[in-house]
XYZ file of C-alpha atoms in Angstrom:
682
model
C -1.825 -25.438 -34.303
C -4.653 -25.789 -33.088
C -3.735 -27.806 -30.369
C -1.723 -25.240 -29.447
C -4.893 -22.628 -29.192
C -6.838 -24.825 -28.079
C -4.528 -25.394 -24.573
C -3.556 -21.482 -24.432
C -7.815 -21.851 -24.187
C -8.139 -24.457 -21.955
C -5.804 -23.155 -19.127
C -7.116 -20.085 -19.536
C -10.453 -20.722 -18.523
C -8.957 -23.553 -16.103
C -6.944 -20.308 -14.482
C -9.990 -17.866 -14.486
C -12.278 -19.985 -12.586
C -9.179 -20.642 -10.077
C -9.194 -17.117 -9.344
C -12.776 -17.255 -9.134
C -12.657 -19.723 -6.532
C -10.360 -18.227 -4.459
C -11.116 -14.452 -4.864
C -14.402 -14.241 -4.800
C -15.488 -17.533 -3.366
C -12.932 -18.111 -0.776
C -12.874 -21.696 -2.109
C -9.634 -22.677 -3.235
C -9.552 -26.183 -5.166
C -5.706 -26.214 -6.092
C -2.867 -25.062 -4.326
C -1.063 -21.708 -5.229
C 2.037 -23.824 -5.975
C -0.295 -25.968 -8.713
C -1.922 -22.304 -9.960
C 1.850 -20.197 -10.399
C 2.692 -23.577 -12.773
C -0.584 -22.804 -14.959
C 0.296 -19.854 -15.107
C 3.842 -20.284 -16.183
C 3.162 -22.448 -18.785
C 0.568 -20.203 -20.039
C 2.815 -17.441 -19.854
C 5.576 -19.686 -21.725
C 2.674 -20.701 -24.538
C 1.469 -17.019 -24.897
C 5.232 -15.362 -25.424
C 5.963 -18.399 -28.083
C 2.440 -18.018 -29.844
C 1.404 -14.193 -28.938
C -0.967 -14.399 -31.938
C -3.651 -17.003 -29.793
C -3.664 -15.523 -26.537
C -7.204 -14.045 -25.117
C -8.578 -10.657 -24.175
C -9.372 -12.582 -20.829
C -6.000 -14.337 -20.433
C -5.070 -14.329 -16.660
C -1.535 -13.670 -17.591
C -2.656 -10.066 -17.675
C -3.472 -10.158 -13.864
C 0.352 -9.850 -13.491
C 0.645 -6.502 -15.619
C 3.685 -5.222 -17.010
C 1.778 -2.920 -19.947
C 3.234 0.583 -19.832
C 0.866 3.510 -20.957
C 2.287 6.806 -22.049
C -0.942 8.566 -21.665
C -4.874 7.274 -21.337
C -7.211 7.534 -23.292
C -9.893 9.812 -22.641
C -13.550 7.708 -23.181
C -16.989 8.910 -23.127
C -19.444 7.668 -20.965
C -22.467 5.713 -22.239
C -24.541 6.907 -19.242
C -22.904 9.974 -17.111
C -21.245 9.100 -13.790
C -23.280 11.306 -11.583
C -22.628 11.395 -7.911
C -25.019 11.081 -4.690
C -26.459 13.638 -2.257
C -24.780 14.090 0.374
C -25.157 14.547 3.862
C -24.257 14.503 7.505
C -27.568 15.387 9.178
C -29.858 12.285 10.198
C -32.745 15.309 9.500
C -31.841 15.456 6.056
C -32.183 11.763 6.136
C -35.698 11.703 7.506
C -36.507 15.057 4.998
C -35.571 12.370 2.482
C -37.980 9.451 3.601
C -40.624 12.565 3.635
C -40.330 13.312 0.082
C -40.198 10.099 -1.449
C -43.207 8.925 0.610
C -45.203 11.949 -0.665
C -44.213 11.027 -4.026
C -44.457 7.225 -4.368
C -46.569 6.168 -1.118
C -45.495 3.962 1.444
C -45.280 0.724 -0.773
C -41.336 0.507 -1.061
C -38.377 -0.292 0.612
C -34.984 0.921 0.770
C -31.078 -0.760 0.565
C -28.533 0.402 2.417
C -25.023 -0.447 1.515
C -21.233 1.162 2.615
C -19.862 4.116 1.009
C -16.459 2.966 0.143
C -14.061 5.788 0.415
C -12.012 4.773 -2.990
C -12.240 5.803 -6.738
C -15.023 4.974 -9.035
C -14.761 3.492 -11.882
C -16.761 1.313 -14.723
C -16.814 -1.745 -16.415
C -18.315 -2.448 -19.895
C -18.372 -6.199 -20.036
C -19.056 -7.461 -24.049
C -20.131 -10.766 -24.622
C -19.043 -11.879 -20.806
C -15.250 -10.196 -21.594
C -13.887 -7.627 -19.675
C -13.604 -5.081 -22.611
C -13.061 -1.494 -20.997
C -12.887 0.551 -17.497
C -13.009 3.818 -17.204
C -12.417 6.333 -14.427
C -15.126 8.545 -13.730
C -13.457 11.771 -14.399
C -15.483 14.744 -14.890
C -18.734 12.350 -14.951
C -18.923 12.417 -18.700
C -15.303 11.409 -19.519
C -12.864 9.225 -17.849
C -9.720 7.937 -18.581
C -9.208 4.612 -20.168
C -7.648 2.793 -17.220
C -8.626 -1.289 -18.419
C -4.719 -2.629 -18.188
C -4.589 -1.295 -14.724
C -8.184 -2.886 -13.864
C -7.310 -5.918 -15.252
C -4.708 -6.324 -12.459
C -7.639 -6.746 -9.705
C -8.209 -10.124 -8.908
C -11.643 -9.517 -7.658
C -12.187 -8.009 -10.942
C -13.429 -11.289 -13.223
C -11.994 -10.948 -17.079
C -14.529 -13.405 -18.421
C -17.917 -13.830 -16.679
C -19.670 -17.001 -16.060
C -22.878 -18.638 -15.831
C -26.462 -16.624 -17.628
C -24.894 -13.378 -17.971
C -26.242 -10.572 -20.209
C -24.071 -9.952 -23.761
C -23.689 -6.209 -22.869
C -23.155 -5.301 -19.381
C -22.653 -2.268 -17.454
C -20.671 -2.755 -14.174
C -20.359 0.362 -11.599
C -18.330 0.301 -8.372
C -15.227 1.425 -5.964
C -11.503 0.362 -6.576
C -10.178 0.372 -2.566
C -6.826 -0.259 -1.335
C -7.162 -2.239 1.685
C -5.508 -1.021 4.930
C -3.507 -4.429 4.901
C -2.286 -3.301 1.495
C -1.679 0.220 2.411
C 0.330 -0.152 5.516
C 2.357 -2.643 3.601
C 2.760 0.087 0.595
C 3.927 2.721 3.054
C 6.558 0.941 4.973
C 7.819 -0.199 1.476
C 8.123 3.551 0.359
C 9.593 4.412 3.611
C 12.214 1.902 3.471
C 12.847 2.986 -0.188
C 13.240 6.710 0.885
C 10.069 7.950 -0.817
C 7.236 9.711 0.423
C 4.520 7.879 1.621
C 0.809 8.476 0.995
C -1.347 9.865 3.892
C -4.330 7.762 3.136
C -5.248 4.414 1.334
C -7.972 6.486 -0.775
C -4.984 8.697 -2.087
C -3.302 5.385 -2.554
C -5.551 3.990 -4.713
C -5.989 6.673 -6.970
C -2.484 6.777 -7.320
C -2.018 3.564 -8.071
C -5.048 3.466 -10.526
C -3.222 6.475 -12.528
C 0.307 4.293 -12.823
C 1.767 3.930 -15.915
C 3.419 0.674 -14.949
C 0.528 -2.149 -14.895
C 2.909 -4.373 -13.268
C 3.204 -1.948 -10.223
C -0.323 -1.786 -10.168
C -0.592 -5.342 -9.658
C 1.909 -5.450 -7.088
C 0.347 -3.275 -4.568
C -3.357 -5.609 -4.664
C -6.114 -3.491 -5.027
C -10.120 -4.856 -4.742
C -13.215 -3.783 -5.874
C -16.493 -3.729 -4.642
C -19.086 -3.727 -6.869
C -22.633 -1.209 -6.488
C -24.606 -0.907 -9.648
C -25.319 -3.483 -12.344
C -26.983 -1.996 -15.796
C -27.718 -4.292 -18.759
C -30.679 -3.642 -21.122
C -31.249 -7.463 -20.750
C -32.027 -7.370 -17.310
C -35.125 -9.372 -16.513
C -34.525 -8.421 -12.511
C -37.178 -5.747 -10.965
C -34.354 -4.593 -8.051
C -30.825 -3.419 -7.316
C -30.678 -6.202 -4.351
C -31.146 -8.497 -6.432
C -29.027 -7.752 -9.197
C -26.324 -7.512 -7.010
C -26.978 -11.656 -5.999
C -27.071 -11.858 -9.694
C -23.863 -10.607 -10.014
C -22.441 -12.542 -7.839
C -23.516 -15.648 -9.991
C -21.493 -14.215 -12.991
C -18.429 -13.998 -11.038
C -18.565 -10.936 -8.781
C -17.412 -10.368 -5.229
C -20.426 -8.864 -3.516
C -20.269 -6.984 -0.298
C -22.025 -8.770 2.708
C -22.600 -5.923 4.623
C -25.999 -4.744 2.840
C -29.841 -4.898 3.784
C -33.023 -4.567 2.720
C -34.532 -1.837 5.586
C -38.432 -1.156 5.249
C -38.472 1.746 7.527
C -36.229 5.224 8.038
C -35.387 3.875 11.953
C -34.286 0.062 10.128
C -31.803 2.408 7.981
C -30.754 4.217 11.064
C -30.421 1.059 13.044
C -27.675 0.220 9.729
C -26.355 3.641 9.509
C -25.512 3.653 13.882
C -24.436 -0.237 13.898
C -21.601 0.980 11.364
C -20.150 4.293 12.330
C -19.381 1.967 15.694
C -18.072 -1.412 13.948
C -16.615 0.640 10.450
C -13.060 0.410 12.456
C -13.326 -3.470 12.482
C -13.130 -3.036 8.648
C -9.812 -3.325 6.514
C -10.724 -0.613 3.956
C -11.909 2.836 4.525
C -15.635 3.555 4.832
C -16.954 7.416 5.010
C -20.731 6.281 5.347
C -24.221 5.040 4.037
C -25.797 4.935 0.962
C -29.426 4.787 1.208
C -31.134 3.676 -2.228
C -34.631 3.024 -3.264
C -34.560 -1.153 -4.112
C -37.224 -1.232 -6.654
C -36.139 -0.275 -10.261
C -39.398 1.162 -11.535
C -39.585 3.386 -8.771
C -35.860 4.862 -9.265
C -37.028 5.320 -13.132
C -39.870 7.223 -11.649
C -38.061 9.283 -9.355
C -35.510 10.126 -11.915
C -32.557 12.695 -11.479
C -31.630 15.996 -11.292
C -29.159 17.479 -13.328
C -26.308 16.569 -10.794
C -27.918 13.555 -8.555
C -30.106 10.872 -8.567
C -33.650 11.746 -6.698
C -33.923 7.510 -5.171
C -30.820 7.850 -3.139
C -29.078 9.678 -0.480
C -25.237 9.513 0.806
C -24.930 9.439 5.076
C -21.805 10.694 5.881
C -20.212 9.779 9.045
C -18.884 12.732 10.762
C -14.831 12.135 11.343
C -13.711 13.138 14.733
C -11.528 16.525 14.703
C -10.223 18.907 16.685
C -9.659 22.579 16.552
C -6.443 24.182 17.621
C -3.400 26.409 16.478
C -0.555 26.240 13.833
C 2.289 27.279 16.054
C 4.791 26.904 13.217
C 5.441 24.400 10.177
C 9.399 22.519 10.410
C 10.635 21.060 6.882
C 12.245 17.510 7.534
C 15.141 16.449 5.138
C 14.941 12.846 4.633
C 17.847 10.674 3.381
C 17.235 10.721 0.110
C 16.793 14.313 0.050
C 13.109 14.393 0.043
C 11.630 17.609 1.682
C 8.461 16.933 4.533
C 6.936 19.705 5.971
C 5.566 19.185 9.380
C 3.347 20.826 11.319
C 3.561 22.023 15.061
C 0.520 22.173 16.954
C -1.050 23.418 20.397
C -1.569 19.749 21.737
C -5.030 19.204 21.297
C -7.358 15.375 22.105
C -8.123 13.722 19.415
C -9.265 9.727 19.390
C -7.507 8.939 22.307
C -4.299 10.525 22.075
C -2.965 13.722 22.255
C -1.750 15.147 18.690
C 1.055 17.626 18.676
C 2.106 17.642 15.113
C 0.587 16.649 11.428
C 2.374 16.103 8.117
C 1.545 18.067 5.611
C 3.251 15.829 2.970
C 4.204 18.151 0.257
C 4.192 21.913 -1.295
C 0.690 21.340 -2.526
C -1.173 20.526 0.498
C -0.328 23.765 1.609
C -1.310 25.515 -1.344
C -4.139 23.632 -1.265
C -5.169 24.620 2.363
C -3.781 28.370 2.045
C -2.064 28.053 5.338
C -1.577 30.930 7.118
C 0.998 31.604 10.182
C -0.750 30.592 13.890
C -4.018 29.502 12.019
C -6.307 27.673 13.749
C -6.669 24.813 11.905
C -8.985 21.857 12.145
C -7.331 18.229 12.668
C -8.385 14.901 12.434
C -7.171 11.338 12.103
C -7.322 9.710 8.384
C -8.123 6.502 8.968
C -8.332 6.666 12.530
C -4.444 6.600 12.317
C -2.463 9.066 11.217
C -3.031 13.349 11.690
C -3.644 14.929 9.211
C -5.143 18.816 8.954
C -7.880 18.622 6.787
C -8.919 22.480 7.088
C -8.971 26.283 8.755
C -10.909 28.196 10.328
C -11.401 31.355 8.273
C -12.738 33.577 11.557
C -10.239 32.891 13.440
C -7.243 34.054 11.125
C -5.836 37.396 12.006
C -5.062 40.142 9.193
C -1.609 40.628 9.980
C -0.573 36.476 9.626
C 1.242 35.764 6.831
C 0.620 32.876 4.571
C 2.823 30.339 4.430
C 5.429 29.650 1.372
C 7.245 26.192 0.653
C 10.886 26.987 0.841
C 12.900 27.588 -2.343
C 16.022 26.399 -0.405
C 17.263 23.458 1.477
C 16.652 24.367 5.391
C 19.732 22.338 6.089
C 22.216 23.141 3.498
C 20.793 25.790 1.653
C 20.876 24.334 -1.867
C 18.297 25.065 -4.295
C 15.210 22.533 -4.351
C 14.070 20.532 -7.447
C 10.674 18.688 -8.363
C 11.027 15.979 -10.799
C 8.214 15.897 -13.365
C 5.194 13.910 -11.928
C 6.345 14.031 -8.557
C 4.588 16.172 -5.510
C 8.007 16.038 -3.506
C 10.979 18.814 -3.636
C 14.629 17.531 -3.143
C 17.719 18.696 -2.102
C 20.112 17.924 -4.704
C 23.192 18.310 -2.003
C 23.332 14.427 -1.706
C 27.430 14.304 -0.543
C 27.255 17.377 1.944
C 24.003 17.720 3.165
C 24.180 16.668 6.257
C 20.870 15.660 7.317
C 21.204 13.372 3.731
C 24.440 11.882 5.195
C 22.751 10.877 8.747
C 19.811 9.877 7.111
C 22.268 7.527 4.900
C 23.901 6.087 7.386
C 21.323 5.670 9.703
C 19.079 3.570 7.086
C 22.556 1.681 6.683
C 22.770 0.622 10.553
C 19.040 -0.268 10.761
C 17.588 -3.654 11.352
C 16.295 -4.138 8.360
C 19.679 -3.300 6.651
C 23.237 -4.664 8.569
C 21.194 -4.147 11.504
C 24.044 -2.623 13.306
C 22.936 -2.859 17.212
C 23.090 0.514 19.356
C 23.734 2.071 16.344
C 20.914 4.766 16.911
C 19.999 8.314 15.209
C 21.724 9.762 18.421
C 24.717 7.402 18.011
C 24.998 8.349 14.037
C 24.677 12.588 15.082
C 27.201 12.241 17.453
C 29.765 10.267 15.459
C 29.058 12.378 11.955
C 28.783 16.238 13.984
C 32.806 14.991 15.505
C 33.850 14.069 12.065
C 34.608 10.301 13.817
C 32.897 8.968 10.896
C 31.709 10.492 7.326
C 29.897 7.953 5.318
C 28.507 4.095 6.487
C 31.941 2.554 4.881
C 33.826 4.415 7.682
C 31.925 2.308 10.268
C 33.769 -0.594 9.666
C 37.235 1.262 10.692
C 36.229 2.191 13.917
C 37.828 1.310 17.095
C 37.180 0.964 20.213
C 39.208 3.757 21.019
C 37.317 5.918 18.549
C 33.600 5.316 20.935
C 34.632 4.402 24.524
C 33.218 7.714 26.429
C 32.084 9.241 24.001
C 28.227 11.029 25.762
C 25.145 10.559 23.691
C 22.635 13.281 23.948
C 18.550 11.895 24.037
C 15.816 14.107 23.235
C 11.982 13.767 23.367
C 9.481 13.752 21.027
C 9.567 17.682 21.138
C 13.680 18.055 21.097
C 13.764 18.785 24.600
C 16.700 17.393 26.235
C 16.237 14.418 28.659
C 19.759 13.023 29.564
C 23.489 12.668 28.482
C 24.867 9.140 28.636
C 28.236 8.308 27.667
C 29.579 4.788 26.157
C 30.921 2.361 28.419
C 32.639 -0.549 28.411
C 30.079 -3.135 27.605
C 28.758 -0.981 25.452
C 31.308 -0.256 23.301
C 32.176 -3.937 22.972
C 29.023 -5.002 21.801
C 28.420 -2.305 19.698
C 31.703 -2.837 18.280
C 30.749 -6.759 18.318
C 27.980 -5.651 16.195
C 29.698 -3.854 13.550
C 31.649 -7.297 13.506
C 28.136 -9.450 12.908
C 27.088 -7.476 10.472
C 29.305 -8.781 8.017
C 27.858 -11.943 7.825
C 24.668 -10.088 6.602
C 22.801 -11.307 3.266
C 23.157 -9.894 -0.093
C 20.199 -8.865 -0.407
C 20.212 -6.951 3.189
C 22.976 -4.822 1.717
C 22.177 -3.996 -1.440
C 19.062 -2.552 0.688
C 21.552 -1.160 2.949
C 23.145 1.491 0.362
C 20.110 3.664 0.062
C 19.068 3.588 -3.550
C 16.187 5.570 -4.001
C 12.766 3.047 -4.643
C 15.240 0.157 -3.560
C 12.830 -1.167 -0.350
C 13.323 -4.690 1.126
C 11.294 -6.802 -1.513
C 13.075 -4.931 -4.491
C 16.497 -5.779 -2.855
C 15.371 -9.173 -3.010
C 14.207 -9.697 -6.701
C 17.119 -8.165 -7.532
C 19.634 -10.070 -5.745
C 17.763 -13.533 -6.632
C 18.283 -12.363 -10.373
C 21.589 -10.841 -11.215
C 23.363 -12.827 -8.205
C 26.243 -10.182 -6.912
C 26.814 -6.789 -7.548
C 29.041 -6.342 -10.750
C 26.271 -8.004 -12.483
C 24.004 -5.412 -11.187
C 26.435 -2.460 -11.494
C 27.232 -3.546 -15.376
C 23.277 -4.201 -16.241
C 21.735 -1.692 -19.049
C 18.133 -0.602 -18.866
C 16.682 -3.632 -20.150
C 18.488 -5.883 -17.931
C 17.231 -4.375 -15.189
C 13.489 -4.189 -16.336
C 13.753 -7.861 -17.421
C 14.031 -8.366 -13.828
C 9.873 -9.164 -11.906
C 8.444 -5.590 -10.519
C 11.579 -3.360 -11.561
C 9.754 -0.846 -13.973
C 10.944 2.220 -15.581
C 12.023 4.278 -13.027
C 13.550 2.080 -10.451
C 16.072 0.809 -13.674
C 16.869 4.518 -13.704
C 17.774 5.463 -10.150
C 19.568 2.164 -10.084
C 21.933 3.279 -13.365
C 22.201 6.757 -12.030
C 23.562 5.737 -8.212
C 26.073 3.163 -9.974
C 27.080 5.874 -12.576
C 28.157 7.966 -9.709
C 32.164 7.140 -9.136
C 31.781 8.154 -5.599
C 29.328 5.255 -5.140
C 31.507 3.002 -6.891
C 34.569 3.703 -4.399
C 32.376 3.018 -1.882
C 30.887 -0.662 -2.922
C 34.435 -1.109 -3.056
C 35.378 0.404 0.429
C 32.714 -1.737 2.010
C 33.936 -4.856 0.096
C 37.310 -4.873 1.450
C 36.112 -4.543 4.127
C 34.010 -8.347 3.776
C 30.622 -7.442 3.213
C 28.138 -9.861 1.457
C 27.845 -8.781 -2.533
C 27.025 -12.081 -3.708
C 24.258 -14.445 -3.527
C 26.574 -17.189 -3.268
C 28.795 -15.832 0.037
C 25.578 -16.250 2.304
C 22.709 -18.117 0.953
C 20.745 -17.120 4.554
C 21.019 -15.378 8.034
C 20.242 -18.487 9.811
C 21.870 -22.256 9.389
C 18.620 -23.679 9.001
C 19.331 -27.654 7.462
C 17.035 -28.095 5.004
C 17.122 -31.821 4.963
C 15.145 -31.321 8.545
C 12.760 -29.636 6.411
C 9.350 -32.135 6.555
C 6.380 -29.340 5.554
C 6.394 -28.522 1.613
C 6.104 -24.607 2.225
C 5.957 -23.469 -1.490
C 3.123 -21.299 -2.013
C 1.942 -21.344 2.099
C 0.754 -18.608 3.483
C 2.796 -17.929 6.960
C 2.656 -15.698 9.599
C 5.513 -15.161 12.318
C 4.748 -13.811 15.254
C 6.327 -13.417 19.169
C 9.946 -13.616 20.072
C 12.218 -16.609 19.192
C 14.954 -18.427 21.416
C 17.494 -19.630 18.362
C 16.862 -17.544 15.594
C 16.019 -13.948 14.802
C 12.031 -12.997 13.130
C 13.201 -11.498 10.385
C 15.633 -14.333 9.696
C 13.036 -17.072 10.128
C 11.288 -15.002 7.723
C 14.297 -14.721 5.107
C 14.031 -18.511 4.969
C 10.588 -18.545 4.841
C 10.840 -16.609 1.459
C 14.098 -18.850 0.390
C 11.663 -21.594 0.918
C 8.923 -20.081 -1.770
C 6.017 -19.482 1.379
C 4.072 -16.448 1.420
C 5.148 -13.794 4.478
C 2.251 -12.410 5.720
C 1.248 -9.760 7.830
C -2.380 -11.022 9.147
C -4.041 -14.128 10.254
C -6.754 -14.867 8.015
C -9.065 -17.795 6.694
C -5.796 -18.040 3.817
C -3.176 -18.294 6.274
C -1.261 -22.027 5.846
C 0.716 -21.370 9.348
C 1.756 -19.516 12.115
C 5.021 -19.923 13.504
C 4.336 -18.593 17.590
C 7.281 -17.665 19.072
C 7.048 -16.436 23.071
C 4.760 -13.360 23.659
C 2.366 -13.563 20.729
C -0.200 -11.563 20.936
C -3.131 -13.402 22.459
C -6.039 -12.338 19.861
C -3.899 -13.341 17.341
C -3.524 -16.536 18.792
C -7.124 -16.607 19.304
C -7.951 -16.225 16.364
C -5.319 -18.517 14.580
C -6.754 -21.242 16.686
C -10.616 -19.912 15.631
C -9.682 -20.210 12.338
C -7.849 -23.853 12.758
C -4.893 -22.567 11.619
C -1.632 -24.909 12.148
C 0.414 -23.307 14.783
C 3.978 -24.372 14.926
C 6.432 -22.946 18.110
C 9.997 -22.439 17.473
C 11.028 -25.832 18.868
C 8.519 -27.718 15.797
C 9.349 -26.016 13.216
C 12.254 -28.096 11.681
C 11.533 -31.541 13.548
C-alpha cells in the first residue's frame, strides 16, 4: 500500500508541476499526450484507492463534482469595492487628496480592471482549501470544486510560500472561450450569453464542475495578503506570487506622477481591443503597504485606490417595437427594433433583449429612447432608458404569456431565464427551425436548402418533417419560386428553381446520406446536443440503438454528459414520434452507427507521417480535395486538438487557398509549422 500511496503522491506532484509550466510559465516540457497518459494513470489509481487521493490532486481539473447547493462562507476580511469614476478630473482630485495627506514621496501601481467575477482563494500549507465569491462583500458562496477546474489557479503552491495565504482576483472568460461557448449553445438551440462577464458568472454557479472545466475560464490575480509576508509593497507581492505558481499580468506599471497614470490609461483605452478578454477600466493603487494602512478605508471603499472606468461608445435611439422570435427548440427571444443609429462604425437597427428578465430590469416602455452599446465591441445591447424623453402615455412592454406563432401558453423551466413554447409538434417556426437546422452545414450539409427553401416547402405542405426531405422528387421542386427578403424583411426578389438548381438539390440530399453518425445525431436537434456533445455520444455508444436504450446512469457515464443533457436525451427518445422519425431516416439510408462510416473523407491512415495526437492544429482557407469540416473531423479522430486561433501553443497550421494574410503572418512569426493541402499526407 505504501508504494501505491507514494506513486499517487509522485504523479500528483509531477502533473501539478507540468500544469504550472504549461498554463503559467507557457513553457511545457512534455507533450500533451504524455501528460494525458500520466493523468489517466493517476485517475485509475485514485479510483481503485480513493483513500489516498490528495486534496490538491490534478484530477480535479476535469471536474465531475455535482453540487446541489453552494455553502455560504463569511470572508475573514470583507471584499469591499473600489471607488469608480469615469472622470479624469476625479482621478486628479484623488491624487491631490493623497498628496495633501501623505506628501509626494509615493508611487502608484496601475493595473487592468478585469470585467469578471471577483473571487477570494484561501491557501493553507500551500494547498488551495477554499474559494469564495464576493457575494455581498461579507458572505459569499463556496465554489471551491468549480474553481479547482481552472488551470491558471494552482492547487498546490511551490517555493517559499506563507503557511496561510489569501489571494484575490477576477474570474474571467476569454473571448476565445466565450465565442466557442456561444457557438455550442446556438448549435444546441440554447440561449446564448450576452457577454463574457455574464458567461463567467453563470459558469461559476453551475452545479456540475465538469461543465465548468469544459468552458475554459481564466483567473487574473490582483492582491495577495498574509501575516507572514515580509514584502513591503503591492507590486513586489504580485511578483512574489509568480514564484509560488500564479500567472501574473504582464500589463501593469509603476507610476511616479499622475501624468504617467494618464499615459497608462490612454494607452489601454485604445489597445484594450487587442486583448483576448474584457477590461472596463484601469485600477490605480498606492504601491506601499504601510501607506495603504495609514490611509485606511471608508465603510465602503479603500482610500488608497480608485478605478477609472472607460466610457463605452453608446448611442441614443428610439425603440420602435419588440419582436418575439421562436427558435427551433421553442425558446422565445425578444428582439428590439430600433431607429437606425451609427455605433462603432456600423449601423445598428436591432438589439437582442435576451429574455423577460432583461425587459423587466430595464423597465422598457413603447417608444422609449434607449441607450445602445456594443457589448465587447461586438453585440449591440440596450443598457438604459432616457426617462426624460418618455411620454406619459407610453405603455409598459410586457413579455407575452402565449406563443406569438401558435398561441400555446409559454412555459419557463426552473433555473432558466428563457420562456419556451411547449407546442413542439405544431408550432410552425419550430418545425421550420428544426428542418433548417437538419439541413445546415454542420448537420446534414444539404446545399441550397436555406431558410427560404424550407419555408417554401413547408408552407406548400410538400414536407412536414426532416424525414420528408428524403422523399422529395424532381417534380416536387422544379419551378418552385423562392422569395428573398432583406434584413428588414422587405421583399427583394423572387427566384424559381431551375433545372440545374433542382438537380443540385436532389444530388445534395442523396450525398447527405453519407454523413457520419455524429452529424446525423446533431441534426436531430435534441436540446442541448451540440456538435461536440454529438461526437462524445457517438464515440461512446457506437450506434443509435445504444443511445435510445441508455439509462440515465449510462448517459452520465459518458464524458461531458451531465444531468441536464441526459434528461433531454431520455425525454426525446421517450417520444414515440421521435422514434418513428429515426426509423424513417434509417430506412432512407442515413448513418446511425460509427461502423457505417468512420469519416466524411477518404483519408488513408497509412500515409500519415505526423503524430497528431495531442497536437494543436488550426485549419484555415479553402481546400480543393477535402472540405474544411472534413479535415477537422479527421484531425479530431486522429486525436488532434482543432483550435480556431493561432498562438504560441499551436503546433500546425493546415493552410488552404485564401488563408487570411494576417493569420499566415502570425503563424510565420511564431514559427508554427505550416502545411499545405498537398503536404498534409506526404
